[in-house]
């Protein structure tokens, strides 16, 4: 089960890291006064070959949840009809192999660095097309709902996957409670902006803060979860404490972490990865084995802890719950 810390095969590319390496290359090239022709060559080389992550030593254990006074989420209520019975990815892997660029761009960085995130006190601003814009303390918000466990597959756009027992409540329940106006066509989520807690935000690897969004009907689908924990425990910092989004039929980057703002809007939000590289990361980002990323195939994936690759499923295996949301849409165009 420790395979995940070995160098992935060169076919397994981390797009975000590649992107960073490109930027790093550009910075260096600029620093050394390289010509634009030289930049071009470097870019082509990097994007054609891919750069596997260097082998890493096993990272330290996940940062213990600090949070004096943070109550553990209530116990789970029982299995949900949406649960997969596939083997769950071990807790140690879910909490040490992460993407959370505010803590660094290596998979092991978030577990090592997330101790600076203080998930209490924490409040969430709710604004836009709601009857009553308000700021809610996160524990007050949690108290509105019964937490339930959902065992979901998670498929990263980088072509690896896990099975994670999340704890949380449906976003639909929050929307129902908020008196959202009929003008709301999309929901926009924003991550905390605080370089003291999220040190990567002092750098410029992404435009901060991280922003994601959903169409309102996607947000109201019963699969869409506001997540507060995993494996029955409060969410560790590296997984997006104290509150993150999980949309299991979409690529993992839609699952924005450490949310401080939820805004109901009329126009499609400007989301981080989509704005940065629209030809590589669509707004919808529905898992689709038939639509390849420009730099690699999406037909298969590596389940963390397994050797052989698996076939990727349309909508990550959740088609019967969500395919109707996209009836009549060209999924290759609206990827
Ligand atoms: N704020 C923020 N949210 C984020 C990211 C990030 O870098 N910053 N990475 C995304 C990506 S690419 C993935 S695959 C998932 C990973 O979630 P996990 O580390 O809990 O598995 O978080 C998503 N949410
Ligand atoms: Mo991802």
PDB file of C-alpha atoms in Angstrom, residues 2-225:
ATOM      1  CA  UNK A   2       3.025   2.286  -0.111  1.00  0.00           C
ATOM      2  CA  UNK A   3       3.249   2.374  -3.852  1.00  0.00           C
ATOM      3  CA  UNK A   4       1.938   5.878  -3.870  1.00  0.00           C
ATOM      4  CA  UNK A   5       5.230   7.286  -2.722  1.00  0.00           C
ATOM      5  CA  UNK A   6       7.253   5.726  -5.468  1.00  0.00           C
ATOM      6  CA  UNK A   7       7.871   7.604  -8.645  1.00  0.00           C
ATOM      7  CA  UNK A   8       4.841   7.165 -10.845  1.00  0.00           C
ATOM      8  CA  UNK A   9       5.436   5.789 -14.331  1.00  0.00           C
ATOM      9  CA  UNK A  10       6.313   8.466 -16.830  1.00  0.00           C
ATOM     10  CA  UNK A  11       2.862   7.996 -18.332  1.00  0.00           C
ATOM     11  CA  UNK A  12       1.441   9.372 -15.116  1.00  0.00           C
ATOM     12  CA  UNK A  13       1.716  13.074 -15.269  1.00  0.00           C
ATOM     13  CA  UNK A  14       0.775  15.637 -12.704  1.00  0.00           C
ATOM     14  CA  UNK A  15      -0.627  18.489 -14.704  1.00  0.00           C
ATOM     15  CA  UNK A  16      -0.395  21.027 -11.974  1.00  0.00           C
ATOM     16  CA  UNK A  17       3.250  20.147 -11.293  1.00  0.00           C
ATOM     17  CA  UNK A  18       3.982  20.231 -14.980  1.00  0.00           C
ATOM     18  CA  UNK A  19       2.382  23.590 -15.169  1.00  0.00           C
ATOM     19  CA  UNK A  20       4.554  24.777 -12.320  1.00  0.00           C
ATOM     20  CA  UNK A  21       7.668  23.367 -13.897  1.00  0.00           C
ATOM     21  CA  UNK A  22       6.824  25.212 -17.058  1.00  0.00           C
ATOM     22  CA  UNK A  23       6.440  28.423 -15.126  1.00  0.00           C
ATOM     23  CA  UNK A  24       9.624  27.739 -13.256  1.00  0.00           C
ATOM     24  CA  UNK A  25      11.325  27.164 -16.593  1.00  0.00           C
ATOM     25  CA  UNK A  26       9.964  30.391 -17.932  1.00  0.00           C
ATOM     26  CA  UNK A  27      11.132  32.276 -14.866  1.00  0.00           C
ATOM     27  CA  UNK A  28      14.620  30.842 -15.170  1.00  0.00           C
ATOM     28  CA  UNK A  29      14.722  31.359 -18.880  1.00  0.00           C
ATOM     29  CA  UNK A  30      13.734  34.962 -18.319  1.00  0.00           C
ATOM     30  CA  UNK A  31      16.340  35.336 -15.597  1.00  0.00           C
ATOM     31  CA  UNK A  32      19.050  34.085 -17.917  1.00  0.00           C
ATOM     32  CA  UNK A  33      17.833  36.198 -20.771  1.00  0.00           C
ATOM     33  CA  UNK A  34      16.841  33.303 -22.988  1.00  0.00           C
ATOM     34  CA  UNK A  35      15.116  34.075 -26.231  1.00  0.00           C
ATOM     35  CA  UNK A  36      11.484  33.311 -26.817  1.00  0.00           C
ATOM     36  CA  UNK A  37      12.568  30.598 -29.261  1.00  0.00           C
ATOM     37  CA  UNK A  38      14.404  28.831 -26.447  1.00  0.00           C
ATOM     38  CA  UNK A  39      11.341  29.080 -24.239  1.00  0.00           C
ATOM     39  CA  UNK A  40       9.285  27.496 -26.966  1.00  0.00           C
ATOM     40  CA  UNK A  41      11.645  24.541 -27.203  1.00  0.00           C
ATOM     41  CA  UNK A  42      11.577  23.974 -23.487  1.00  0.00           C
ATOM     42  CA  UNK A  43       7.829  24.140 -23.337  1.00  0.00           C
ATOM     43  CA  UNK A  44       7.419  21.605 -26.097  1.00  0.00           C
ATOM     44  CA  UNK A  45       9.893  19.229 -24.484  1.00  0.00           C
ATOM     45  CA  UNK A  46       8.250  19.404 -21.102  1.00  0.00           C
ATOM     46  CA  UNK A  47       4.745  19.053 -22.332  1.00  0.00           C
ATOM     47  CA  UNK A  48       5.573  16.147 -24.625  1.00  0.00           C
ATOM     48  CA  UNK A  49       7.574  14.082 -22.220  1.00  0.00           C
ATOM     49  CA  UNK A  50       6.010  14.724 -18.901  1.00  0.00           C
ATOM     50  CA  UNK A  51       8.148  14.850 -15.798  1.00  0.00           C
ATOM     51  CA  UNK A  52       7.434  12.153 -13.261  1.00  0.00           C
ATOM     52  CA  UNK A  53       7.699  13.187  -9.656  1.00  0.00           C
ATOM     53  CA  UNK A  54      11.052  12.382  -8.115  1.00  0.00           C
ATOM     54  CA  UNK A  55      11.047   9.461  -5.661  1.00  0.00           C
ATOM     55  CA  UNK A  56      10.271  10.745  -2.221  1.00  0.00           C
ATOM     56  CA  UNK A  57      10.924   9.537   1.261  1.00  0.00           C
ATOM     57  CA  UNK A  58       7.788   8.560   3.126  1.00  0.00           C
ATOM     58  CA  UNK A  59       6.312  11.757   4.536  1.00  0.00           C
ATOM     59  CA  UNK A  60       5.716  12.215   8.231  1.00  0.00           C
ATOM     60  CA  UNK A  61       2.316  11.245   9.590  1.00  0.00           C
ATOM     61  CA  UNK A  62      -0.520  13.661   8.898  1.00  0.00           C
ATOM     62  CA  UNK A  63      -0.582  16.683  11.108  1.00  0.00           C
ATOM     63  CA  UNK A  64      -2.750  15.930  14.113  1.00  0.00           C
ATOM     64  CA  UNK A  65      -5.924  17.901  14.170  1.00  0.00           C
ATOM     65  CA  UNK A  66      -5.010  20.749  16.436  1.00  0.00           C
ATOM     66  CA  UNK A  67      -8.058  22.762  17.002  1.00  0.00           C
ATOM     67  CA  UNK A  68      -8.617  23.266  20.611  1.00  0.00           C
ATOM     68  CA  UNK A  69     -12.341  23.189  21.051  1.00  0.00           C
ATOM     69  CA  UNK A  70     -13.183  21.663  17.691  1.00  0.00           C
ATOM     70  CA  UNK A  71     -15.869  19.080  18.305  1.00  0.00           C
ATOM     71  CA  UNK A  72     -15.693  15.808  16.438  1.00  0.00           C
ATOM     72  CA  UNK A  73     -18.495  15.554  13.901  1.00  0.00           C
ATOM     73  CA  UNK A  74     -21.432  13.470  15.090  1.00  0.00           C
ATOM     74  CA  UNK A  75     -21.307   9.761  14.375  1.00  0.00           C
ATOM     75  CA  UNK A  76     -22.448   8.592  10.971  1.00  0.00           C
ATOM     76  CA  UNK A  77     -26.054   7.734  10.391  1.00  0.00           C
ATOM     77  CA  UNK A  78     -25.613   4.535   8.373  1.00  0.00           C
ATOM     78  CA  UNK A  79     -24.787   3.579   4.816  1.00  0.00           C
ATOM     79  CA  UNK A  80     -26.055   5.819   2.031  1.00  0.00           C
ATOM     80  CA  UNK A  81     -27.616   4.454  -1.157  1.00  0.00           C
ATOM     81  CA  UNK A  82     -24.827   6.185  -3.099  1.00  0.00           C
ATOM     82  CA  UNK A  83     -21.960   4.356  -1.374  1.00  0.00           C
ATOM     83  CA  UNK A  84     -19.546   2.272  -3.365  1.00  0.00           C
ATOM     84  CA  UNK A  85     -18.570  -1.069  -1.850  1.00  0.00           C
ATOM     85  CA  UNK A  86     -15.137  -0.901  -3.464  1.00  0.00           C
ATOM     86  CA  UNK A  87     -12.180  -1.246  -1.101  1.00  0.00           C
ATOM     87  CA  UNK A  88     -11.596   1.985   0.794  1.00  0.00           C
ATOM     88  CA  UNK A  89      -8.243   3.690   0.392  1.00  0.00           C
ATOM     89  CA  UNK A  90      -6.381   3.605   3.739  1.00  0.00           C
ATOM     90  CA  UNK A  91      -6.614   6.695   5.939  1.00  0.00           C
ATOM     91  CA  UNK A  92      -2.829   7.094   5.815  1.00  0.00           C
ATOM     92  CA  UNK A  93      -2.898   7.400   2.021  1.00  0.00           C
ATOM     93  CA  UNK A  94      -5.880   9.755   1.897  1.00  0.00           C
ATOM     94  CA  UNK A  95      -4.132  12.090   4.335  1.00  0.00           C
ATOM     95  CA  UNK A  96      -0.580  12.005   2.947  1.00  0.00           C
ATOM     96  CA  UNK A  97      -1.066  11.976  -0.840  1.00  0.00           C
ATOM     97  CA  UNK A  98      -2.798  15.286  -1.477  1.00  0.00           C
ATOM     98  CA  UNK A  99      -3.232  18.164  -3.838  1.00  0.00           C
ATOM     99  CA  UNK A 100      -3.457  21.414  -1.901  1.00  0.00           C
ATOM    100  CA  UNK A 101      -1.231  23.954  -3.606  1.00  0.00           C
ATOM    101  CA  UNK A 102      -1.563  26.464  -0.794  1.00  0.00           C
ATOM    102  CA  UNK A 103       0.774  24.066   1.075  1.00  0.00           C
ATOM    103  CA  UNK A 104       3.096  23.193  -1.812  1.00  0.00           C
ATOM    104  CA  UNK A 105       2.980  21.336  -5.112  1.00  0.00           C
ATOM    105  CA  UNK A 106       4.304  17.923  -4.089  1.00  0.00           C
ATOM    106  CA  UNK A 107       1.855  15.254  -2.979  1.00  0.00           C
ATOM    107  CA  UNK A 108       3.540  14.999   0.412  1.00  0.00           C
ATOM    108  CA  UNK A 109       3.680  18.761   1.078  1.00  0.00           C
ATOM    109  CA  UNK A 110       0.164  19.293   2.454  1.00  0.00           C
ATOM    110  CA  UNK A 111       0.491  16.653   5.206  1.00  0.00           C
ATOM    111  CA  UNK A 112       3.810  18.138   6.236  1.00  0.00           C
ATOM    112  CA  UNK A 113       2.719  21.764   6.155  1.00  0.00           C
ATOM    113  CA  UNK A 114      -0.964  21.857   7.051  1.00  0.00           C
ATOM    114  CA  UNK A 115      -0.283  22.429  10.756  1.00  0.00           C
ATOM    115  CA  UNK A 116      -0.348  26.187  10.086  1.00  0.00           C
ATOM    116  CA  UNK A 117      -4.028  26.038   9.156  1.00  0.00           C
ATOM    117  CA  UNK A 118      -6.266  26.907  12.105  1.00  0.00           C
ATOM    118  CA  UNK A 119      -9.746  25.564  11.361  1.00  0.00           C
ATOM    119  CA  UNK A 120     -11.256  27.257  14.459  1.00  0.00           C
ATOM    120  CA  UNK A 121     -12.557  29.830  14.861  1.00  0.00           C
ATOM    121  CA  UNK A 122     -13.865  29.757  11.290  1.00  0.00           C
ATOM    122  CA  UNK A 123     -16.762  31.449   9.632  1.00  0.00           C
ATOM    123  CA  UNK A 124     -18.358  31.111   6.239  1.00  0.00           C
ATOM    124  CA  UNK A 125     -19.724  34.106   4.363  1.00  0.00           C
ATOM    125  CA  UNK A 126     -22.909  33.376   2.427  1.00  0.00           C
ATOM    126  CA  UNK A 127     -23.840  36.042  -0.101  1.00  0.00           C
ATOM    127  CA  UNK A 128     -25.145  36.907  -3.539  1.00  0.00           C
ATOM    128  CA  UNK A 129     -28.580  35.737  -4.617  1.00  0.00           C
ATOM    129  CA  UNK A 130     -29.875  34.832  -1.157  1.00  0.00           C
ATOM    130  CA  UNK A 131     -32.666  36.450   0.771  1.00  0.00           C
ATOM    131  CA  UNK A 132     -30.390  37.114   3.708  1.00  0.00           C
ATOM    132  CA  UNK A 133     -26.620  37.396   3.156  1.00  0.00           C
ATOM    133  CA  UNK A 134     -24.874  36.391   6.358  1.00  0.00           C
ATOM    134  CA  UNK A 135     -21.690  35.215   8.022  1.00  0.00           C
ATOM    135  CA  UNK A 136     -22.094  31.922   9.873  1.00  0.00           C
ATOM    136  CA  UNK A 137     -19.763  30.317  12.386  1.00  0.00           C
ATOM    137  CA  UNK A 138     -18.766  26.928  11.013  1.00  0.00           C
ATOM    138  CA  UNK A 139     -19.945  25.032  14.111  1.00  0.00           C
ATOM    139  CA  UNK A 140     -23.308  26.794  13.955  1.00  0.00           C
ATOM    140  CA  UNK A 141     -23.539  25.766  10.327  1.00  0.00           C
ATOM    141  CA  UNK A 142     -22.608  22.149  11.139  1.00  0.00           C
ATOM    142  CA  UNK A 143     -25.290  22.153  13.819  1.00  0.00           C
ATOM    143  CA  UNK A 144     -27.990  22.741  11.204  1.00  0.00           C
ATOM    144  CA  UNK A 145     -27.474  19.304   9.685  1.00  0.00           C
ATOM    145  CA  UNK A 146     -27.019  15.669  10.617  1.00  0.00           C
ATOM    146  CA  UNK A 147     -23.680  14.465   9.299  1.00  0.00           C
ATOM    147  CA  UNK A 148     -23.745  11.399   7.110  1.00  0.00           C
ATOM    148  CA  UNK A 149     -21.063   9.150   5.710  1.00  0.00           C
ATOM    149  CA  UNK A 150     -20.666   8.831   1.933  1.00  0.00           C
ATOM    150  CA  UNK A 151     -18.185   6.395   0.476  1.00  0.00           C
ATOM    151  CA  UNK A 152     -17.269   7.905  -2.882  1.00  0.00           C
ATOM    152  CA  UNK A 153     -14.729   7.297  -5.577  1.00  0.00           C
ATOM    153  CA  UNK A 154     -12.489  10.298  -6.198  1.00  0.00           C
ATOM    154  CA  UNK A 155     -10.865  10.677  -9.605  1.00  0.00           C
ATOM    155  CA  UNK A 156      -8.162  13.313  -9.999  1.00  0.00           C
ATOM    156  CA  UNK A 157      -7.662  14.905 -13.421  1.00  0.00           C
ATOM    157  CA  UNK A 158      -4.082  13.562 -13.134  1.00  0.00           C
ATOM    158  CA  UNK A 159      -5.465  10.011 -13.636  1.00  0.00           C
ATOM    159  CA  UNK A 160      -5.180   8.589 -10.140  1.00  0.00           C
ATOM    160  CA  UNK A 161      -8.124   7.698  -7.904  1.00  0.00           C
ATOM    161  CA  UNK A 162      -9.085   6.753  -4.368  1.00  0.00           C
ATOM    162  CA  UNK A 163     -12.157   5.527  -2.474  1.00  0.00           C
ATOM    163  CA  UNK A 164     -12.892   7.835   0.449  1.00  0.00           C
ATOM    164  CA  UNK A 165     -15.435   7.594   3.266  1.00  0.00           C
ATOM    165  CA  UNK A 166     -16.379  11.250   3.626  1.00  0.00           C
ATOM    166  CA  UNK A 167     -18.494  12.744   6.381  1.00  0.00           C
ATOM    167  CA  UNK A 168     -20.724  15.669   5.579  1.00  0.00           C
ATOM    168  CA  UNK A 169     -24.109  16.964   4.508  1.00  0.00           C
ATOM    169  CA  UNK A 170     -25.675  17.528   1.095  1.00  0.00           C
ATOM    170  CA  UNK A 171     -25.118  21.003  -0.349  1.00  0.00           C
ATOM    171  CA  UNK A 172     -28.797  20.772  -1.379  1.00  0.00           C
ATOM    172  CA  UNK A 173     -29.761  20.880   2.316  1.00  0.00           C
ATOM    173  CA  UNK A 174     -27.786  24.089   2.818  1.00  0.00           C
ATOM    174  CA  UNK A 175     -29.308  25.645  -0.284  1.00  0.00           C
ATOM    175  CA  UNK A 176     -32.797  24.698   0.907  1.00  0.00           C
ATOM    176  CA  UNK A 177     -32.123  26.346   4.235  1.00  0.00           C
ATOM    177  CA  UNK A 178     -30.791  29.601   2.781  1.00  0.00           C
ATOM    178  CA  UNK A 179     -33.680  30.983   0.733  1.00  0.00           C
ATOM    179  CA  UNK A 180     -31.698  31.212  -2.483  1.00  0.00           C
ATOM    180  CA  UNK A 181     -33.438  33.410  -5.070  1.00  0.00           C
ATOM    181  CA  UNK A 182     -34.570  32.117  -8.451  1.00  0.00           C
ATOM    182  CA  UNK A 183     -31.937  34.347 -10.069  1.00  0.00           C
ATOM    183  CA  UNK A 184     -29.158  32.084  -8.756  1.00  0.00           C
ATOM    184  CA  UNK A 185     -27.848  30.049 -11.683  1.00  0.00           C
ATOM    185  CA  UNK A 186     -24.427  29.124 -10.265  1.00  0.00           C
ATOM    186  CA  UNK A 187     -22.653  28.783  -6.920  1.00  0.00           C
ATOM    187  CA  UNK A 188     -19.132  30.082  -6.387  1.00  0.00           C
ATOM    188  CA  UNK A 189     -16.872  28.840  -3.572  1.00  0.00           C
ATOM    189  CA  UNK A 190     -13.730  30.547  -2.284  1.00  0.00           C
ATOM    190  CA  UNK A 191     -10.850  29.177  -0.197  1.00  0.00           C
ATOM    191  CA  UNK A 192      -9.383  31.120   2.742  1.00  0.00           C
ATOM    192  CA  UNK A 193      -6.921  33.819   1.675  1.00  0.00           C
ATOM    193  CA  UNK A 194      -4.312  34.063   4.436  1.00  0.00           C
ATOM    194  CA  UNK A 195      -0.643  33.442   3.605  1.00  0.00           C
ATOM    195  CA  UNK A 196       0.120  32.986   7.307  1.00  0.00           C
ATOM    196  CA  UNK A 197      -2.106  29.925   7.400  1.00  0.00           C
ATOM    197  CA  UNK A 198      -1.706  28.906   3.761  1.00  0.00           C
ATOM    198  CA  UNK A 199       1.941  29.780   3.044  1.00  0.00           C
ATOM    199  CA  UNK A 200       1.776  28.920  -0.657  1.00  0.00           C
ATOM    200  CA  UNK A 201      -0.397  31.977  -1.074  1.00  0.00           C
ATOM    201  CA  UNK A 202       2.735  34.116  -0.649  1.00  0.00           C
ATOM    202  CA  UNK A 203       3.906  32.709  -3.969  1.00  0.00           C
ATOM    203  CA  UNK A 204       2.425  33.043  -7.416  1.00  0.00           C
ATOM    204  CA  UNK A 205       2.004  29.436  -8.515  1.00  0.00           C
ATOM    205  CA  UNK A 206      -1.742  30.049  -8.811  1.00  0.00           C
ATOM    206  CA  UNK A 207      -3.802  33.212  -8.572  1.00  0.00           C
ATOM    207  CA  UNK A 208      -5.139  33.226  -5.018  1.00  0.00           C
ATOM    208  CA  UNK A 209      -7.534  32.551  -3.475  1.00  0.00           C
ATOM    209  CA  UNK A 210      -8.590  29.277  -5.107  1.00  0.00           C
ATOM    210  CA  UNK A 211     -12.101  29.554  -6.527  1.00  0.00           C
ATOM    211  CA  UNK A 212     -14.467  26.850  -7.790  1.00  0.00           C
ATOM    212  CA  UNK A 213     -18.057  26.751  -8.919  1.00  0.00           C
ATOM    213  CA  UNK A 214     -21.023  24.648  -9.926  1.00  0.00           C
ATOM    214  CA  UNK A 215     -24.194  25.146 -11.892  1.00  0.00           C
ATOM    215  CA  UNK A 216     -27.084  25.425  -9.434  1.00  0.00           C
ATOM    216  CA  UNK A 217     -28.656  22.123 -10.516  1.00  0.00           C
ATOM    217  CA  UNK A 218     -25.298  20.388 -10.039  1.00  0.00           C
ATOM    218  CA  UNK A 219     -25.062  21.976  -6.621  1.00  0.00           C
ATOM    219  CA  UNK A 220     -28.512  20.632  -5.722  1.00  0.00           C
ATOM    220  CA  UNK A 221     -27.859  17.094  -6.911  1.00  0.00           C
ATOM    221  CA  UNK A 222     -28.046  14.739  -3.926  1.00  0.00           C
ATOM    222  CA  UNK A 223     -24.490  13.458  -4.566  1.00  0.00           C
ATOM    223  CA  UNK A 224     -22.926  16.891  -4.028  1.00  0.00           C
ATOM    224  CA  UNK A 225     -21.521  16.986  -0.522  1.00  0.00           C
TER     225      UNK A 225
END
